[in-house]
Amino acid sequence: MTVEQQWLLDETPWPEQATLAYGELVELTTPHPPVPSLGWLGPEIVGSRGVVVGCVIKQDERDGHVGPIYSVETEDGSPWGLRPEFLIPRGRLQPDMPPRYRSDLPDGTRVRIRTESDSPSETTEAVGEVAGIWWTTSLEPPKGYIVQVGDHEYCVTPEQAEVL
């Protein structure tokens, strides 16, 4: 019987500088008046709706500003990392927002992975390091790990990874 992976809750405090909350519904926009050093979103993107799934405080290399960069997942599943100037809060939270998760294996953990090829009889093994969590959408629990092997990254389920 396969045991389902139990992902750990990410209890990292939400950044104090953040003005948007985890799970907050937002609309993507271009700042008005425009800020040429920050660029703009194209007309096909402006108006897209999404949900805030993460926030980090860091320096924006474009203009040196230090502040929140929000991870947003739009309705079509596209991931975005945007400053608050590019987001219009819609004043409510996503009702079925899952908790924030973190990996049970820290980045850099050495693992042996098993990957399957097109032929069921051929299984390949490789050794690499955990480089993050594999998500298909931030609105669901993680699917597995991102493992760096040389110059390549592989997305593997917990059953395909063995800690060394």
GROMACS .gro file of N, CA and C in nm:
model
  492
    1MET      N    1   0.085  -0.118   0.000
    1MET     CA    2   0.000   0.000   0.000
    1MET      C    3   0.089   0.124   0.000
    2THR      N    4   0.057   0.218  -0.085
    2THR     CA    5   0.134   0.342  -0.094
    2THR      C    6   0.090   0.438   0.015
    3VAL      N    7   0.187   0.496   0.085
    3VAL     CA    8   0.157   0.594   0.188
    3VAL      C    9   0.166   0.732   0.124
    4GLU      N   10   0.062   0.813   0.144
    4GLU     CA   11   0.062   0.948   0.088
    4GLU      C   12   0.163   1.035   0.161
    5GLN      N   13   0.238   1.115   0.087
    5GLN     CA   14   0.336   1.207   0.144
    5GLN      C   15   0.266   1.308   0.234
    6GLN      N   16   0.319   1.328   0.352
    6GLN     CA   17   0.267   1.430   0.442
    6GLN      C   18   0.358   1.551   0.436
    7TRP      N   19   0.316   1.656   0.367
    7TRP     CA   20   0.395   1.776   0.354
    7TRP      C   21   0.386   1.855   0.483
    8LEU      N   22   0.496   1.916   0.522
    8LEU     CA   23   0.500   1.995   0.643
    8LEU      C   24   0.439   2.132   0.618
    9LEU      N   25   0.375   2.186   0.719
    9LEU     CA   26   0.319   2.321   0.705
    9LEU      C   27   0.433   2.422   0.711
   10ASP      N   28   0.426   2.521   0.625
   10ASP     CA   29   0.524   2.629   0.626
   10ASP      C   30   0.475   2.733   0.726
   11GLU      N   31   0.542   2.740   0.839
   11GLU     CA   32   0.501   2.832   0.944
   11GLU      C   33   0.586   2.959   0.945
   12THR      N   34   0.657   2.982   0.834
   12THR     CA   35   0.735   3.105   0.822
   12THR      C   36   0.639   3.223   0.831
   13PRO      N   37   0.666   3.320   0.918
   13PRO     CA   38   0.573   3.434   0.928
   13PRO      C   39   0.561   3.508   0.796
   14TRP      N   40   0.441   3.554   0.768
   14TRP     CA   41   0.416   3.634   0.648
   14TRP      C   42   0.491   3.766   0.667
   15PRO      N   43   0.560   3.816   0.565
   15PRO     CA   44   0.638   3.940   0.582
   15PRO      C   45   0.555   4.057   0.635
   16GLU      N   46   0.611   4.128   0.732
   16GLU     CA   47   0.540   4.242   0.792
   16GLU      C   48   0.515   4.353   0.690
   17GLN      N   49   0.606   4.367   0.592
   17GLN     CA   50   0.591   4.472   0.490
   17GLN      C   51   0.481   4.442   0.390
   18ALA      N   52   0.433   4.319   0.389
   18ALA     CA   53   0.332   4.280   0.290
   18ALA      C   54   0.200   4.350   0.316
   19THR      N   55   0.142   4.406   0.212
   19THR     CA   56   0.010   4.470   0.223
   19THR      C   57  -0.099   4.378   0.170
   20LEU      N   58  -0.061   4.272   0.102
   20LEU     CA   59  -0.156   4.173   0.052
   20LEU      C   60  -0.139   4.045   0.133
   21ALA      N   61  -0.248   3.973   0.154
   21ALA     CA   62  -0.247   3.852   0.237
   21ALA      C   63  -0.235   3.727   0.151
   22TYR      N   64  -0.189   3.619   0.215
   22TYR     CA   65  -0.189   3.487   0.151
   22TYR      C   66  -0.334   3.453   0.116
   23GLY      N   67  -0.358   3.417  -0.009
   23GLY     CA   68  -0.492   3.380  -0.052
   23GLY      C   69  -0.576   3.497  -0.102
   24GLU      N   70  -0.518   3.618  -0.101
   24GLU     CA   71  -0.595   3.735  -0.144
   24GLU      C   72  -0.614   3.733  -0.296
   25LEU      N   73  -0.735   3.764  -0.338
   25LEU     CA   74  -0.766   3.771  -0.480
   25LEU      C   75  -0.720   3.905  -0.535
   26VAL      N   76  -0.654   3.902  -0.651
   26VAL     CA   77  -0.598   4.023  -0.711
   26VAL      C   78  -0.624   4.024  -0.861
   27GLU      N   79  -0.606   4.142  -0.919
   27GLU     CA   80  -0.613   4.159  -1.064
   27GLU      C   81  -0.479   4.216  -1.109
   28LEU      N   82  -0.425   4.164  -1.219
   28LEU     CA   83  -0.298   4.214  -1.270
   28LEU      C   84  -0.321   4.342  -1.349
   29THR      N   85  -0.229   4.437  -1.333
   29THR     CA   86  -0.242   4.567  -1.399
   29THR      C   87  -0.104   4.620  -1.434
   30THR      N   88  -0.100   4.732  -1.500
   30THR     CA   89   0.024   4.805  -1.523
   30THR      C   90   0.013   4.934  -1.443
   31PRO      N   91   0.120   4.973  -1.370
   31PRO     CA   92   0.112   5.094  -1.289
   31PRO      C   93   0.070   5.215  -1.371
   32HIS      N   94  -0.010   5.300  -1.307
   32HIS     CA   95  -0.050   5.426  -1.371
   32HIS      C   96  -0.026   5.539  -1.273
   33PRO      N   97   0.056   5.634  -1.301
   33PRO     CA   98   0.128   5.651  -1.427
   33PRO      C   99   0.237   5.544  -1.443
   34PRO      N  100   0.274   5.518  -1.567
   34PRO     CA  101   0.375   5.415  -1.594
   34PRO      C  102   0.509   5.445  -1.526
   35VAL      N  103   0.577   5.338  -1.488
   35VAL     CA  104   0.712   5.349  -1.432
   35VAL      C  105   0.803   5.276  -1.532
   36PRO      N  106   0.863   5.350  -1.625
   36PRO     CA  107   0.940   5.287  -1.734
   36PRO      C  108   1.045   5.186  -1.685
   37SER      N  109   1.109   5.212  -1.571
   37SER     CA  110   1.214   5.120  -1.525
   37SER      C  111   1.156   4.985  -1.482
   38LEU      N  112   1.027   4.978  -1.451
   38LEU     CA  113   0.966   4.852  -1.409
   38LEU      C  114   0.905   4.773  -1.524
   39GLY      N  115   0.884   4.839  -1.636
   39GLY     CA  116   0.822   4.771  -1.749
   39GLY      C  117   0.670   4.775  -1.736
   40TRP      N  118   0.603   4.689  -1.811
   40TRP     CA  119   0.458   4.688  -1.812
   40TRP      C  120   0.410   4.549  -1.851
   41LEU      N  121   0.284   4.525  -1.824
   41LEU     CA  122   0.220   4.400  -1.865
   41LEU      C  123   0.146   4.426  -1.995
   42GLY      N  124   0.146   4.330  -2.083
   42GLY     CA  125   0.077   4.346  -2.211
   42GLY      C  126  -0.074   4.346  -2.195
   43PRO      N  127  -0.143   4.396  -2.297
   43PRO     CA  128  -0.290   4.406  -2.290
   43PRO      C  129  -0.358   4.270  -2.270
   44GLU      N  130  -0.294   4.162  -2.315
   44GLU     CA  131  -0.353   4.029  -2.297
   44GLU      C  132  -0.342   3.980  -2.153
   45ILE      N  133  -0.255   4.045  -2.072
   45ILE     CA  134  -0.234   4.006  -1.932
   45ILE      C  135  -0.311   4.097  -1.837
   46VAL      N  136  -0.314   4.226  -1.867
   46VAL     CA  137  -0.384   4.322  -1.781
   46VAL      C  138  -0.530   4.279  -1.768
   47GLY      N  139  -0.577   4.275  -1.645
   47GLY     CA  140  -0.714   4.233  -1.617
   47GLY      C  141  -0.724   4.087  -1.575
   48SER      N  142  -0.615   4.010  -1.594
   48SER     CA  143  -0.617   3.871  -1.549
   48SER      C  144  -0.634   3.869  -1.398
   49ARG      N  145  -0.710   3.772  -1.349
   49ARG     CA  146  -0.730   3.759  -1.205
   49ARG      C  147  -0.647   3.644  -1.153
   50GLY      N  148  -0.607   3.657  -1.025
   50GLY     CA  149  -0.527   3.553  -0.963
   50GLY      C  150  -0.538   3.557  -0.812
   51VAL      N  151  -0.455   3.475  -0.749
   51VAL     CA  152  -0.453   3.465  -0.604
   51VAL      C  153  -0.309   3.472  -0.555
   52VAL      N  154  -0.285   3.543  -0.445
   52VAL     CA  155  -0.151   3.555  -0.387
   52VAL      C  156  -0.118   3.423  -0.317
   53VAL      N  157  -0.005   3.360  -0.358
   53VAL     CA  158   0.035   3.232  -0.300
   53VAL      C  159   0.169   3.240  -0.228
   54GLY      N  160   0.234   3.356  -0.232
   54GLY     CA  161   0.362   3.370  -0.164
   54GLY      C  162   0.406   3.515  -0.163
   55CYS      N  163   0.503   3.545  -0.075
   55CYS     CA  164   0.557   3.680  -0.068
   55CYS      C  165   0.697   3.673  -0.010
   56VAL      N  166   0.790   3.743  -0.073
   56VAL     CA  167   0.926   3.758  -0.020
   56VAL      C  168   0.962   3.906  -0.025
   57ILE      N  169   1.047   3.946   0.067
   57ILE     CA  170   1.097   4.082   0.065
   57ILE      C  171   1.236   4.075   0.004
   58LYS      N  172   1.254   4.144  -0.106
   58LYS     CA  173   1.385   4.143  -0.170
   58LYS      C  174   1.406   4.269  -0.251
   59GLN      N  175   1.530   4.285  -0.295
   59GLN     CA  176   1.564   4.403  -0.375
   59GLN      C  177   1.535   4.375  -0.522
   60ASP      N  178   1.467   4.469  -0.583
   60ASP     CA  179   1.437   4.461  -0.726
   60ASP      C  180   1.558   4.517  -0.800
   61GLU      N  181   1.624   4.433  -0.877
   61GLU     CA  182   1.747   4.476  -0.946
   61GLU      C  183   1.721   4.583  -1.051
   62ARG      N  184   1.597   4.602  -1.093
   62ARG     CA  185   1.568   4.703  -1.195
   62ARG      C  186   1.585   4.845  -1.142
   63ASP      N  187   1.544   4.868  -1.015
   63ASP     CA  188   1.553   5.004  -0.962
   63ASP      C  189   1.609   5.010  -0.820
   64GLY      N  190   1.648   4.896  -0.763
   64GLY     CA  191   1.708   4.894  -0.631
   64GLY      C  192   1.610   4.898  -0.516
   65HIS      N  193   1.481   4.910  -0.544
   65HIS     CA  194   1.378   4.915  -0.440
   65HIS      C  195   1.373   4.783  -0.363
   66VAL      N  196   1.367   4.792  -0.230
   66VAL     CA  197   1.351   4.673  -0.146
   66VAL      C  198   1.208   4.669  -0.096
   67GLY      N  199   1.140   4.562  -0.122
   67GLY     CA  200   1.000   4.551  -0.080
   67GLY      C  201   0.942   4.417  -0.120
   68PRO      N  202   0.811   4.401  -0.101
   68PRO     CA  203   0.748   4.273  -0.129
   68PRO      C  204   0.742   4.240  -0.278
   69ILE      N  205   0.770   4.114  -0.307
   69ILE     CA  206   0.745   4.058  -0.440
   69ILE      C  207   0.646   3.944  -0.414
   70TYR      N  208   0.530   3.954  -0.476
   70TYR     CA  209   0.424   3.856  -0.454
   70TYR      C  210   0.426   3.749  -0.561
   71SER      N  211   0.412   3.625  -0.518
   71SER     CA  212   0.389   3.515  -0.610
   71SER      C  213   0.239   3.505  -0.629
   72VAL      N  214   0.197   3.512  -0.754
   72VAL     CA  215   0.055   3.510  -0.787
   72VAL      C  216   0.032   3.399  -0.888
   73GLU      N  217  -0.073   3.322  -0.866
   73GLU     CA  218  -0.113   3.223  -0.965
   73GLU      C  219  -0.244   3.271  -1.027
   74THR      N  220  -0.242   3.290  -1.160
   74THR     CA  221  -0.362   3.339  -1.228
   74THR      C  222  -0.459   3.225  -1.255
   75GLU      N  223  -0.578   3.262  -1.299
   75GLU     CA  224  -0.683   3.162  -1.323
   75GLU      C  225  -0.642   3.056  -1.424
   76ASP      N  226  -0.553   3.091  -1.518
   76ASP     CA  227  -0.509   2.992  -1.617
   76ASP      C  228  -0.391   2.909  -1.567
   77GLY      N  229  -0.351   2.930  -1.440
   77GLY     CA  230  -0.242   2.852  -1.381
   77GLY      C  231  -0.105   2.912  -1.398
   78SER      N  232  -0.096   3.028  -1.462
   78SER     CA  233   0.035   3.091  -1.485
   78SER      C  234   0.090   3.150  -1.355
   79PRO      N  235   0.218   3.124  -1.327
   79PRO     CA  236   0.280   3.184  -1.208
   79PRO      C  237   0.343   3.319  -1.241
   80TRP      N  238   0.328   3.415  -1.150
   80TRP     CA  239   0.384   3.548  -1.168
   80TRP      C  240   0.453   3.590  -1.039
   81GLY      N  241   0.561   3.665  -1.051
   81GLY     CA  242   0.627   3.729  -0.938
   81GLY      C  243   0.620   3.879  -0.962
   82LEU      N  244   0.537   3.950  -0.885
   82LEU     CA  245   0.510   4.090  -0.914
   82LEU      C  246   0.516   4.179  -0.791
   83ARG      N  247   0.557   4.302  -0.814
   83ARG     CA  248   0.552   4.404  -0.709
   83ARG      C  249   0.407   4.450  -0.692
   84PRO      N  250   0.377   4.512  -0.576
   84PRO     CA  251   0.239   4.554  -0.551
   84PRO      C  252   0.183   4.651  -0.654
   85GLU      N  253   0.271   4.728  -0.720
   85GLU     CA  254   0.225   4.823  -0.821
   85GLU      C  255   0.152   4.754  -0.937
   86PHE      N  256   0.177   4.625  -0.954
   86PHE     CA  257   0.118   4.550  -1.064
   86PHE      C  258  -0.006   4.470  -1.022
   87LEU      N  259  -0.051   4.492  -0.897
   87LEU     CA  260  -0.163   4.413  -0.845
   87LEU      C  261  -0.271   4.503  -0.786
   88ILE      N  262  -0.395   4.476  -0.822
   88ILE     CA  263  -0.509   4.547  -0.765
   88ILE      C  264  -0.580   4.448  -0.674
   89PRO      N  265  -0.583   4.475  -0.542
   89PRO     CA  266  -0.655   4.384  -0.453
   89PRO      C  267  -0.805   4.388  -0.481
   90ARG      N  268  -0.867   4.272  -0.475
   90ARG     CA  269  -1.011   4.262  -0.500
   90ARG      C  270  -1.090   4.251  -0.370
   91GLY      N  271  -1.020   4.265  -0.254
   91GLY     CA  272  -1.088   4.278  -0.126
   91GLY      C  273  -1.145   4.153  -0.064
   92ARG      N  274  -1.104   4.037  -0.112
   92ARG     CA  275  -1.150   3.915  -0.048
   92ARG      C  276  -1.046   3.805  -0.066
   93LEU      N  277  -1.065   3.696   0.009
   93LEU     CA  278  -0.972   3.585   0.004
   93LEU      C  279  -1.031   3.469  -0.075
   94GLN      N  280  -0.943   3.389  -0.134
   94GLN     CA  281  -0.982   3.265  -0.201
   94GLN      C  282  -1.044   3.175  -0.094
   95PRO      N  283  -1.169   3.128  -0.111
   95PRO     CA  284  -1.235   3.054  -0.004
   95PRO      C  285  -1.173   2.918   0.029
   96ASP      N  286  -1.119   2.847  -0.068
   96ASP     CA  287  -1.066   2.712  -0.044
   96ASP      C  288  -0.914   2.708  -0.050
   97MET      N  289  -0.850   2.808   0.005
   97MET     CA  290  -0.704   2.818  -0.003
   97MET      C  291  -0.640   2.712   0.086
   98PRO      N  292  -0.549   2.630   0.030
   98PRO     CA  293  -0.480   2.531   0.114
   98PRO      C  294  -0.376   2.600   0.202
   99PRO      N  295  -0.327   2.529   0.303
   99PRO     CA  296  -0.220   2.588   0.383
   99PRO      C  297  -0.093   2.601   0.300
  100ARG      N  298   0.001   2.683   0.349
  100ARG     CA  299   0.132   2.691   0.284
  100ARG      C  300   0.212   2.568   0.327
  101TYR      N  301   0.284   2.509   0.233
  101TYR     CA  302   0.362   2.389   0.261
  101TYR      C  303   0.510   2.415   0.243
  102ARG      N  304   0.590   2.331   0.307
  102ARG     CA  305   0.734   2.329   0.284
  102ARG      C  306   0.775   2.183   0.271
  103SER      N  307   0.893   2.161   0.217
  103SER     CA  308   0.942   2.027   0.194
  103SER      C  309   0.992   1.965   0.324
  104ASP      N  310   0.974   1.835   0.336
  104ASP     CA  311   1.033   1.762   0.447
  104ASP      C  312   1.182   1.738   0.423
  105LEU      N  313   1.227   1.759   0.299
  105LEU     CA  314   1.369   1.746   0.265
  105LEU      C  315   1.424   1.884   0.232
  106PRO      N  316   1.516   1.936   0.311
  106PRO     CA  317   1.572   2.069   0.283
  106PRO      C  318   1.643   2.073   0.148
  107ASP      N  319   1.645   2.192   0.086
  107ASP     CA  320   1.721   2.209  -0.038
  107ASP      C  321   1.864   2.164  -0.013
  108GLY      N  322   1.921   2.094  -0.111
  108GLY     CA  323   2.058   2.046  -0.100
  108GLY      C  324   2.068   1.903  -0.051
  109THR      N  325   1.956   1.844  -0.005
  109THR     CA  326   1.958   1.705   0.040
  109THR      C  327   1.989   1.615  -0.079
  110ARG      N  328   2.089   1.526  -0.062
  110ARG     CA  329   2.127   1.435  -0.171
  110ARG      C  330   2.030   1.318  -0.176
  111VAL      N  331   1.981   1.292  -0.297
  111VAL     CA  332   1.885   1.184  -0.318
  111VAL      C  333   1.919   1.105  -0.443
  112ARG      N  334   1.876   0.981  -0.443
  112ARG     CA  335   1.883   0.897  -0.564
  112ARG      C  336   1.741   0.898  -0.620
  113ILE      N  337   1.729   0.928  -0.750
  113ILE     CA  338   1.597   0.930  -0.812
  113ILE      C  339   1.587   0.820  -0.916
  114ARG      N  340   1.466   0.773  -0.934
  114ARG     CA  341   1.437   0.674  -1.037
  114ARG      C  342   1.339   0.738  -1.134
  115THR      N  343   1.380   0.745  -1.258
  115THR     CA  344   1.293   0.800  -1.362
  115THR      C  345   1.260   0.691  -1.461
  116GLU      N  346   1.139   0.694  -1.511
  116GLU     CA  347   1.096   0.594  -1.607
  116GLU      C  348   1.105   0.652  -1.748
  117SER      N  349   1.143   0.567  -1.841
  117SER     CA  350   1.149   0.611  -1.981
  117SER      C  351   1.021   0.568  -2.050
  118ASP      N  352   1.016   0.584  -2.180
  118ASP     CA  353   0.897   0.545  -2.257
  118ASP      C  354   0.875   0.394  -2.252
  119SER      N  355   0.981   0.320  -2.235
  119SER     CA  356   0.971   0.175  -2.227
  119SER      C  357   0.959   0.134  -2.081
  120PRO      N  358   0.852   0.061  -2.043
  120PRO     CA  359   0.832   0.026  -1.903
  120PRO      C  360   0.946  -0.055  -1.842
  121SER      N  361   1.021  -0.126  -1.926
  121SER     CA  362   1.130  -0.208  -1.873
  121SER      C  363   1.256  -0.127  -1.844
  122GLU      N  364   1.259  -0.001  -1.887
  122GLU     CA  365   1.377   0.082  -1.868
  122GLU      C  366   1.355   0.186  -1.760
  123THR      N  367   1.425   0.171  -1.649
  123THR     CA  368   1.422   0.269  -1.541
  123THR      C  369   1.562   0.323  -1.525
  124THR      N  370   1.576   0.454  -1.513
  124THR     CA  371   1.705   0.518  -1.499
  124THR      C  372   1.720   0.569  -1.357
  125GLU      N  373   1.839   0.553  -1.301
  125GLU     CA  374   1.867   0.608  -1.169
  125GLU      C  375   1.974   0.715  -1.182
  126ALA      N  376   1.964   0.818  -1.097
  126ALA     CA  377   2.061   0.926  -1.096
  126ALA      C  378   2.068   0.980  -0.954
  127VAL      N  379   2.178   1.047  -0.922
  127VAL     CA  380   2.195   1.109  -0.791
  127VAL      C  381   2.197   1.260  -0.811
  128GLY      N  382   2.122   1.329  -0.728
  128GLY     CA  383   2.115   1.475  -0.737
  128GLY      C  384   2.083   1.536  -0.603
  129GLU      N  385   2.048   1.664  -0.605
  129GLU     CA  386   2.015   1.737  -0.483
  129GLU      C  387   1.876   1.799  -0.497
  130VAL      N  388   1.801   1.795  -0.385
  130VAL     CA  389   1.670   1.857  -0.382
  130VAL      C  390   1.687   2.008  -0.403
  131ALA      N  391   1.609   2.063  -0.496
  131ALA     CA  392   1.618   2.206  -0.529
  131ALA      C  393   1.485   2.277  -0.507
  132GLY      N  394   1.388   2.209  -0.448
  132GLY     CA  395   1.260   2.273  -0.421
  132GLY      C  396   1.146   2.175  -0.426
  133ILE      N  397   1.025   2.230  -0.415
  133ILE     CA  398   0.903   2.149  -0.420
  133ILE      C  399   0.844   2.158  -0.560
  134TRP      N  400   0.792   2.046  -0.608
  134TRP     CA  401   0.727   2.038  -0.739
  134TRP      C  402   0.577   2.056  -0.719
  135TRP      N  403   0.525   2.159  -0.783
  135TRP     CA  404   0.381   2.188  -0.778
  135TRP      C  405   0.326   2.185  -0.918
  136THR      N  406   0.204   2.140  -0.934
  136THR     CA  407   0.136   2.163  -1.062
  136THR      C  408   0.052   2.288  -1.049
  137THR      N  409   0.007   2.317  -0.929
  137THR     CA  410  -0.062   2.441  -0.898
  137THR      C  411  -0.041   2.470  -0.751
  138SER      N  412  -0.023   2.596  -0.717
  138SER     CA  413  -0.003   2.634  -0.577
  138SER      C  414  -0.131   2.621  -0.496
  139LEU      N  415  -0.241   2.595  -0.563
  139LEU     CA  416  -0.369   2.584  -0.495
  139LEU      C  417  -0.399   2.441  -0.451
  140GLU      N  418  -0.302   2.352  -0.469
  140GLU     CA  419  -0.313   2.213  -0.424
  140GLU      C  420  -0.184   2.176  -0.352
  141PRO      N  421  -0.187   2.066  -0.276
  141PRO     CA  422  -0.062   2.022  -0.212
  141PRO      C  423   0.045   1.990  -0.317
  142PRO      N  424   0.173   1.994  -0.277
  142PRO     CA  425   0.282   1.962  -0.372
  142PRO      C  426   0.269   1.821  -0.426
  143LYS      N  427   0.327   1.801  -0.545
  143LYS     CA  428   0.329   1.669  -0.608
  143LYS      C  429   0.455   1.591  -0.574
  144GLY      N  430   0.565   1.664  -0.545
  144GLY     CA  431   0.691   1.597  -0.517
  144GLY      C  432   0.804   1.698  -0.506
  145TYR      N  433   0.922   1.656  -0.550
  145TYR     CA  434   1.042   1.737  -0.537
  145TYR      C  435   1.097   1.776  -0.673
  146ILE      N  436   1.165   1.889  -0.678
  146ILE     CA  437   1.248   1.924  -0.793
  146ILE      C  438   1.389   1.881  -0.753
  147VAL      N  439   1.452   1.798  -0.835
  147VAL     CA  440   1.585   1.746  -0.805
  147VAL      C  441   1.680   1.789  -0.916
  148GLN      N  442   1.790   1.853  -0.876
  148GLN     CA  443   1.892   1.899  -0.970
  148GLN      C  444   1.995   1.787  -0.988
  149VAL      N  445   2.011   1.742  -1.113
  149VAL     CA  446   2.112   1.642  -1.148
  149VAL      C  447   2.196   1.704  -1.258
  150GLY      N  448   2.318   1.746  -1.223
  150GLY     CA  449   2.401   1.816  -1.321
  150GLY      C  450   2.332   1.944  -1.364
  151ASP      N  451   2.316   1.962  -1.496
  151ASP     CA  452   2.252   2.081  -1.550
  151ASP      C  453   2.101   2.063  -1.569
  152HIS      N  454   2.048   1.950  -1.527
  152HIS     CA  455   1.906   1.920  -1.550
  152HIS      C  456   1.829   1.916  -1.420
  153GLU      N  457   1.700   1.953  -1.429
  153GLU     CA  458   1.610   1.943  -1.316
  153GLU      C  459   1.502   1.840  -1.349
  154TYR      N  460   1.470   1.756  -1.250
  154TYR     CA  461   1.368   1.655  -1.267
  154TYR      C  462   1.261   1.675  -1.161
  155CYS      N  463   1.137   1.654  -1.200
  155CYS     CA  464   1.026   1.657  -1.106
  155CYS      C  465   0.994   1.511  -1.074
  156VAL      N  466   1.007   1.477  -0.946
  156VAL     CA  467   0.987   1.337  -0.906
  156VAL      C  468   0.892   1.331  -0.787
  157THR      N  469   0.817   1.222  -0.781
  157THR     CA  470   0.729   1.199  -0.667
  157THR      C  471   0.813   1.151  -0.550
  158PRO      N  472   0.761   1.159  -0.429
  158PRO     CA  473   0.837   1.108  -0.312
  158PRO      C  474   0.874   0.961  -0.328
  159GLU      N  475   0.790   0.882  -0.397
  159GLU     CA  476   0.820   0.740  -0.416
  159GLU      C  477   0.940   0.719  -0.509
  160GLN      N  478   0.972   0.820  -0.591
  160GLN     CA  479   1.085   0.809  -0.684
  160GLN      C  480   1.215   0.860  -0.625
  161ALA      N  481   1.212   0.911  -0.502
  161ALA     CA  482   1.333   0.970  -0.441
  161ALA      C  483   1.372   0.891  -0.316
  162GLU      N  484   1.501   0.863  -0.307
  162GLU     CA  485   1.557   0.792  -0.191
  162GLU      C  486   1.669   0.878  -0.132
  163VAL      N  487   1.656   0.913  -0.005
  163VAL     CA  488   1.755   0.997   0.060
  163VAL      C  489   1.885   0.917   0.076
  164LEU      N  490   1.998   0.979   0.043
  164LEU     CA  491   2.129   0.914   0.057
  164LEU      C  492   2.194   0.954   0.188
   0.00000   0.00000   0.00000
